[in-house]
CSV table of N, CA and C in Angstrom, one decimal:
chain,number,residue,atom,x,y,z
A,1,UNK,N,139.0,216.4,173.6
A,1,UNK,CA,138.8,217.1,174.7
A,1,UNK,C,137.4,217.0,175.2
A,2,UNK,N,137.3,216.8,176.5
A,2,UNK,CA,135.9,216.6,177.2
A,2,UNK,C,135.9,217.7,178.2
A,3,UNK,N,134.3,218.3,178.1
A,3,UNK,CA,133.9,219.1,178.7
A,3,UNK,C,132.6,218.9,179.5
A,4,UNK,N,133.0,218.9,181.0
A,4,UNK,CA,131.8,218.3,182.0
A,4,UNK,C,131.4,219.4,183.0
A,5,UNK,N,130.7,219.6,183.4
A,5,UNK,CA,130.0,220.1,184.8
A,5,UNK,C,129.7,219.2,185.9
A,6,UNK,N,130.2,219.6,187.0
A,6,UNK,CA,130.2,218.7,188.1
A,6,UNK,C,129.9,219.9,189.3
A,7,UNK,N,129.0,219.3,190.4
A,7,UNK,CA,128.5,220.0,191.4
A,7,UNK,C,129.6,219.9,192.5
A,8,UNK,N,129.7,220.9,193.1
A,8,UNK,CA,130.8,221.2,194.0
A,8,UNK,C,130.2,221.3,195.5
A,9,UNK,N,130.6,220.8,196.5
A,9,UNK,CA,129.9,220.8,197.7
A,9,UNK,C,131.4,221.4,198.5
A,10,UNK,N,130.7,222.5,199.4
A,10,UNK,CA,131.5,223.3,200.4
A,10,UNK,C,131.8,224.6,200.4
A,11,UNK,N,131.5,225.2,199.4
A,11,UNK,CA,131.5,226.3,198.5
A,11,UNK,C,130.9,227.6,199.7
A,12,UNK,N,131.8,228.6,200.3
A,12,UNK,CA,130.9,229.4,201.0
A,12,UNK,C,130.8,231.0,200.5
A,13,UNK,N,131.6,231.2,199.4
A,13,UNK,CA,131.9,232.5,199.0
A,13,UNK,C,132.5,232.6,197.6
A,14,UNK,N,132.3,233.3,197.1
A,14,UNK,CA,133.1,233.6,195.9
A,14,UNK,C,134.8,233.4,196.3
A,15,UNK,N,135.2,233.3,197.1
A,15,UNK,CA,136.8,233.5,197.1
A,15,UNK,C,137.0,232.0,197.4
A,16,UNK,N,136.4,231.2,197.8
A,16,UNK,CA,135.9,229.5,197.6
A,16,UNK,C,136.0,229.0,196.2
A,17,UNK,N,135.0,229.7,195.2
A,17,UNK,CA,135.0,229.3,193.8
A,17,UNK,C,136.4,229.7,193.1
A,18,UNK,N,137.3,230.8,193.5
A,18,UNK,CA,138.6,231.0,193.2
A,18,UNK,C,139.6,230.0,193.4
A,19,UNK,N,139.2,229.9,194.6
A,19,UNK,CA,140.4,228.5,195.0
A,19,UNK,C,140.4,227.7,194.2
A,20,UNK,N,139.0,227.1,194.1
A,20,UNK,CA,138.8,225.8,193.2
A,20,UNK,C,139.2,226.0,192.2
A,21,UNK,N,138.7,226.8,191.3
A,21,UNK,CA,139.0,227.5,189.8
A,21,UNK,C,140.5,227.1,189.9
A,22,UNK,N,141.3,228.1,190.5
A,22,UNK,CA,142.8,228.1,190.5
A,22,UNK,C,143.3,226.6,190.5
A,23,UNK,N,142.5,226.0,191.4
A,23,UNK,CA,143.4,224.5,191.8
A,23,UNK,C,143.2,223.3,190.8
A,24,UNK,N,142.1,223.7,190.1
A,24,UNK,CA,141.6,223.0,188.7
A,24,UNK,C,142.4,223.4,187.9
A,25,UNK,N,142.7,224.3,187.6
A,25,UNK,CA,143.2,224.8,186.2
A,25,UNK,C,145.2,224.6,186.1
A,26,UNK,N,145.4,224.3,187.7
A,26,UNK,CA,146.6,223.8,188.1
A,26,UNK,C,146.9,222.1,187.4
A,27,UNK,N,145.9,221.4,187.3
A,27,UNK,CA,145.8,219.7,187.2
A,27,UNK,C,146.1,219.7,185.7
A,28,UNK,N,147.2,218.9,185.4
A,28,UNK,CA,147.8,218.7,184.0
A,28,UNK,C,146.5,217.6,183.5
A,29,UNK,N,146.3,218.5,182.4
A,29,UNK,CA,145.3,218.1,181.5
A,29,UNK,C,144.2,218.8,181.1
A,30,UNK,N,144.3,219.8,182.4
A,30,UNK,CA,142.8,220.7,182.3
A,30,UNK,C,143.3,221.7,181.0
A,31,UNK,N,142.5,222.2,180.2
A,31,UNK,CA,142.3,223.2,179.3
A,31,UNK,C,141.9,224.6,180.3
A,32,UNK,N,140.7,224.2,180.6
A,32,UNK,CA,139.8,225.5,181.2
A,32,UNK,C,139.1,224.8,182.3
A,33,UNK,N,138.8,225.7,183.4
A,33,UNK,CA,138.2,225.7,184.8
A,33,UNK,C,137.4,226.6,184.9
A,34,UNK,N,135.7,226.9,185.2
A,34,UNK,CA,135.1,227.9,185.4
A,34,UNK,C,134.3,227.1,186.7
A,35,UNK,N,134.3,228.0,187.9
A,35,UNK,CA,133.8,227.7,189.0
A,35,UNK,C,132.5,228.7,189.3
A,36,UNK,N,131.2,228.2,189.6
A,36,UNK,CA,130.1,229.3,189.8
A,36,UNK,C,129.6,229.1,191.3
A,37,UNK,N,129.9,230.0,192.2
A,37,UNK,CA,129.6,230.1,193.3
A,37,UNK,C,128.1,230.1,193.7
A,38,UNK,N,127.3,230.6,192.6
A,38,UNK,CA,125.8,230.8,192.9
A,38,UNK,C,124.9,229.5,192.5
A,39,UNK,N,125.8,229.0,191.6
A,39,UNK,CA,125.2,227.5,191.4
A,39,UNK,C,125.9,226.3,192.0
A,40,UNK,N,127.0,226.6,192.6
A,40,UNK,CA,127.7,225.7,193.1
A,40,UNK,C,128.2,224.6,192.3
A,41,UNK,N,128.7,225.0,190.8
A,41,UNK,CA,129.0,224.1,190.1
A,41,UNK,C,130.4,224.4,189.2
A,42,UNK,N,131.2,223.6,189.0
A,42,UNK,CA,132.5,223.8,188.1
A,42,UNK,C,132.3,223.3,186.4
A,43,UNK,N,132.7,223.8,185.6
A,43,UNK,CA,132.7,223.2,184.4
A,43,UNK,C,134.5,223.3,184.2
A,44,UNK,N,134.5,222.0,183.7
A,44,UNK,CA,135.9,221.6,183.5
A,44,UNK,C,136.0,221.0,182.2
A,45,UNK,N,137.0,221.8,181.2
A,45,UNK,CA,137.6,221.3,180.1
A,45,UNK,C,138.6,220.6,180.0
A,46,UNK,N,138.5,218.9,179.8
A,46,UNK,CA,140.1,218.5,180.2
A,46,UNK,C,140.4,217.6,178.9
A,47,UNK,N,141.8,217.1,179.0
A,47,UNK,CA,141.8,215.7,178.1
A,47,UNK,C,141.6,214.6,179.0
A,48,UNK,N,140.6,213.8,178.5
A,48,UNK,CA,140.5,212.6,179.3
A,48,UNK,C,141.7,211.5,179.4
A,49,UNK,N,142.7,211.6,178.5
A,49,UNK,CA,143.5,210.7,178.6
A,49,UNK,C,144.6,210.9,179.5
A,50,UNK,N,144.8,212.3,179.9
A,50,UNK,CA,145.8,213.0,181.0
A,50,UNK,C,145.1,213.1,182.4
A,51,UNK,N,144.1,213.3,182.6
A,51,UNK,CA,143.3,213.2,183.9
A,51,UNK,C,141.8,213.0,183.6
A,52,UNK,N,141.5,213.1,185.2
A,52,UNK,CA,139.8,212.4,185.3
A,52,UNK,C,139.4,213.3,186.1
A,53,UNK,N,138.0,212.9,186.5
A,53,UNK,CA,136.9,213.6,187.7
A,53,UNK,C,137.7,213.4,189.1
A,54,UNK,N,138.3,212.2,189.0
A,54,UNK,CA,138.7,211.9,190.3
A,54,UNK,C,140.2,212.3,190.5
A,55,UNK,N,141.0,213.2,190.0
A,55,UNK,CA,142.0,213.8,189.7
A,55,UNK,C,141.7,214.9,190.4
A,56,UNK,N,140.6,215.6,189.8
A,56,UNK,CA,139.8,217.2,190.0
A,56,UNK,C,139.6,216.8,192.0
A,57,UNK,N,138.8,215.6,192.1
A,57,UNK,CA,138.6,215.8,193.1
A,57,UNK,C,139.8,215.6,194.4
A,58,UNK,N,140.7,214.9,194.1
A,58,UNK,CA,141.9,214.7,195.0
A,58,UNK,C,142.7,216.2,195.5
A,59,UNK,N,142.5,216.8,194.3
A,59,UNK,CA,143.2,218.1,194.2
A,59,UNK,C,142.3,219.3,195.1
A,60,UNK,N,141.0,219.2,195.1
A,60,UNK,CA,140.1,219.8,195.8
A,60,UNK,C,139.3,219.6,197.5
A,61,UNK,N,139.9,218.1,197.7
A,61,UNK,CA,139.1,217.7,199.0
A,61,UNK,C,140.2,218.2,199.9
A,62,UNK,N,141.7,218.2,199.8
A,62,UNK,CA,142.3,218.9,201.1
A,62,UNK,C,142.0,220.3,201.4
A,63,UNK,N,141.6,220.8,200.2
A,63,UNK,CA,141.3,222.4,200.8
A,63,UNK,C,139.6,222.0,201.4
A,64,UNK,N,138.8,221.3,201.3
A,64,UNK,CA,137.6,221.1,202.4
A,64,UNK,C,136.5,221.3,201.3
A,65,UNK,N,136.6,221.0,200.2
A,65,UNK,CA,135.7,220.8,199.2
A,65,UNK,C,135.1,219.5,198.3
A,66,UNK,N,134.1,219.4,198.1
A,66,UNK,CA,134.2,217.9,197.3
A,66,UNK,C,133.3,218.3,196.0
A,67,UNK,N,133.7,217.5,195.1
A,67,UNK,CA,133.5,217.7,193.7
A,67,UNK,C,132.3,215.7,193.7
A,68,UNK,N,131.2,216.1,192.8
A,68,UNK,CA,130.3,215.0,193.3
A,68,UNK,C,130.8,214.7,191.9
A,69,UNK,N,130.9,213.1,191.7
A,69,UNK,CA,131.4,212.4,190.4
A,69,UNK,C,130.0,211.4,190.2
A,70,UNK,N,129.7,211.6,189.2
A,70,UNK,CA,128.6,210.3,189.0
A,70,UNK,C,129.4,209.1,189.1
A,71,UNK,N,128.9,208.0,189.5
A,71,UNK,CA,129.3,206.5,189.6
A,71,UNK,C,128.8,206.0,188.4
A,72,UNK,N,129.7,205.5,187.7
A,72,UNK,CA,129.6,205.0,186.3
A,72,UNK,C,128.8,203.3,186.5
A,73,UNK,N,127.6,203.2,185.7
A,73,UNK,CA,127.0,202.2,185.7
A,73,UNK,C,125.4,202.3,186.9
A,74,UNK,N,125.5,203.4,187.8
A,74,UNK,CA,124.2,203.5,188.3
A,74,UNK,C,123.6,204.7,187.8
A,75,UNK,N,123.0,204.5,186.8
A,75,UNK,CA,121.6,205.5,186.4
A,75,UNK,C,120.6,205.6,186.9
A,76,UNK,N,119.9,206.3,187.0
A,76,UNK,CA,118.7,206.6,187.8
A,76,UNK,C,117.8,205.4,187.6
A,77,UNK,N,117.4,205.3,186.1
A,77,UNK,CA,116.8,204.1,185.4
A,77,UNK,C,117.0,203.0,185.8
A,78,UNK,N,118.1,202.3,186.1
A,78,UNK,CA,118.6,201.0,186.5
A,78,UNK,C,118.3,201.2,187.7
A,79,UNK,N,118.1,202.1,188.6
A,79,UNK,CA,117.6,201.9,190.3
A,79,UNK,C,116.3,202.1,190.2
A,80,UNK,N,115.6,202.3,189.0
A,80,UNK,CA,114.0,202.1,189.3
A,80,UNK,C,113.4,203.7,189.3
A,81,UNK,N,114.3,204.8,189.2
A,81,UNK,CA,113.7,206.2,189.4
A,81,UNK,C,114.0,207.1,188.0
A,82,UNK,N,113.3,207.9,188.0
A,82,UNK,CA,113.5,209.1,186.9
A,82,UNK,C,114.6,210.1,187.6
A,83,UNK,N,115.0,210.9,186.7
A,83,UNK,CA,116.3,211.5,186.9
A,83,UNK,C,116.1,212.5,187.9
A,84,UNK,N,114.6,213.2,187.7
A,84,UNK,CA,114.4,214.1,188.8
A,84,UNK,C,114.3,213.5,190.4
A,85,UNK,N,113.7,212.3,190.2
A,85,UNK,CA,113.7,211.6,191.6
A,85,UNK,C,114.9,211.1,191.9
A,86,UNK,N,115.9,211.0,191.3
A,86,UNK,CA,117.2,210.6,191.8
A,86,UNK,C,118.1,211.8,192.2
A,87,UNK,N,117.9,213.3,191.4
A,87,UNK,CA,118.4,214.4,192.2
A,87,UNK,C,117.8,214.3,193.1
A,88,UNK,N,116.3,214.6,193.5
A,88,UNK,CA,116.1,214.8,194.8
A,88,UNK,C,116.3,213.9,195.9
A,89,UNK,N,116.3,212.5,195.8
A,89,UNK,CA,117.1,211.6,196.6
A,89,UNK,C,118.7,212.1,196.6
A,90,UNK,N,119.3,212.6,195.8
A,90,UNK,CA,120.5,213.2,196.3
A,90,UNK,C,120.9,214.3,196.8
A,91,UNK,N,119.5,215.0,197.0
A,91,UNK,CA,119.9,216.6,197.4
A,91,UNK,C,120.4,217.2,196.3
A,92,UNK,N,120.4,217.3,195.4
A,92,UNK,CA,121.2,217.8,194.2
A,92,UNK,C,120.2,219.0,193.9
A,93,UNK,N,119.1,218.8,194.5
A,93,UNK,CA,118.3,220.4,193.9
A,93,UNK,C,118.2,221.3,194.9
A,94,UNK,N,118.8,220.7,196.0
A,94,UNK,CA,118.5,221.9,197.6
A,94,UNK,C,119.5,223.1,197.2
A,95,UNK,N,118.8,223.9,197.9
A,95,UNK,CA,119.5,225.4,198.0
A,95,UNK,C,120.5,225.1,199.0
A,96,UNK,N,121.6,226.2,199.3
A,96,UNK,CA,122.1,226.0,200.1
A,96,UNK,C,122.0,226.3,201.9
A,97,UNK,N,120.6,227.2,201.7
A,97,UNK,CA,119.9,227.2,202.9
A,97,UNK,C,119.3,225.8,203.2
A,98,UNK,N,118.7,225.1,202.2
A,98,UNK,CA,118.0,223.9,202.7
A,98,UNK,C,118.8,222.9,203.2
A,99,UNK,N,120.4,222.8,202.3
A,99,UNK,CA,121.4,222.1,202.9
A,99,UNK,C,121.5,222.1,204.3
A,100,UNK,N,122.1,223.8,204.9
A,100,UNK,CA,122.6,223.8,205.9
A,100,UNK,C,121.2,223.6,207.1
A,101,UNK,N,120.0,223.4,206.9
A,101,UNK,CA,119.0,223.3,207.9
A,101,UNK,C,118.9,222.1,207.9
A,102,UNK,N,119.4,221.0,206.9
A,102,UNK,CA,119.0,219.6,206.9
A,102,UNK,C,120.7,219.3,207.8
A,103,UNK,N,121.7,219.7,207.9
A,103,UNK,CA,122.8,219.6,208.6
A,103,UNK,C,122.5,219.9,210.0
A,104,UNK,N,121.9,221.1,210.3
A,104,UNK,CA,121.6,221.5,211.6
A,104,UNK,C,120.9,220.6,212.4
């Protein structure tokens, strides 16, 4: 069993988190899913022989949300960045207000 935390984009309220959580729990191989609207993250425990983060993404994307799946092989160190620099480059440390301001 694998337990991983993923960044979720597109949540606007606690109801969004509940929808995502219910959807993830329906994926075959998922043991548990906890979605936190405040942190915009989902903690998913799953059997990696039965499912994958890409499957989670396919389930929630039609609902208007996106799951940030780390790209294997592209680490911050391989790009000559620290982990903090890489997170800043991707905008992972931005608050929802900062993200909305950037989009506007």
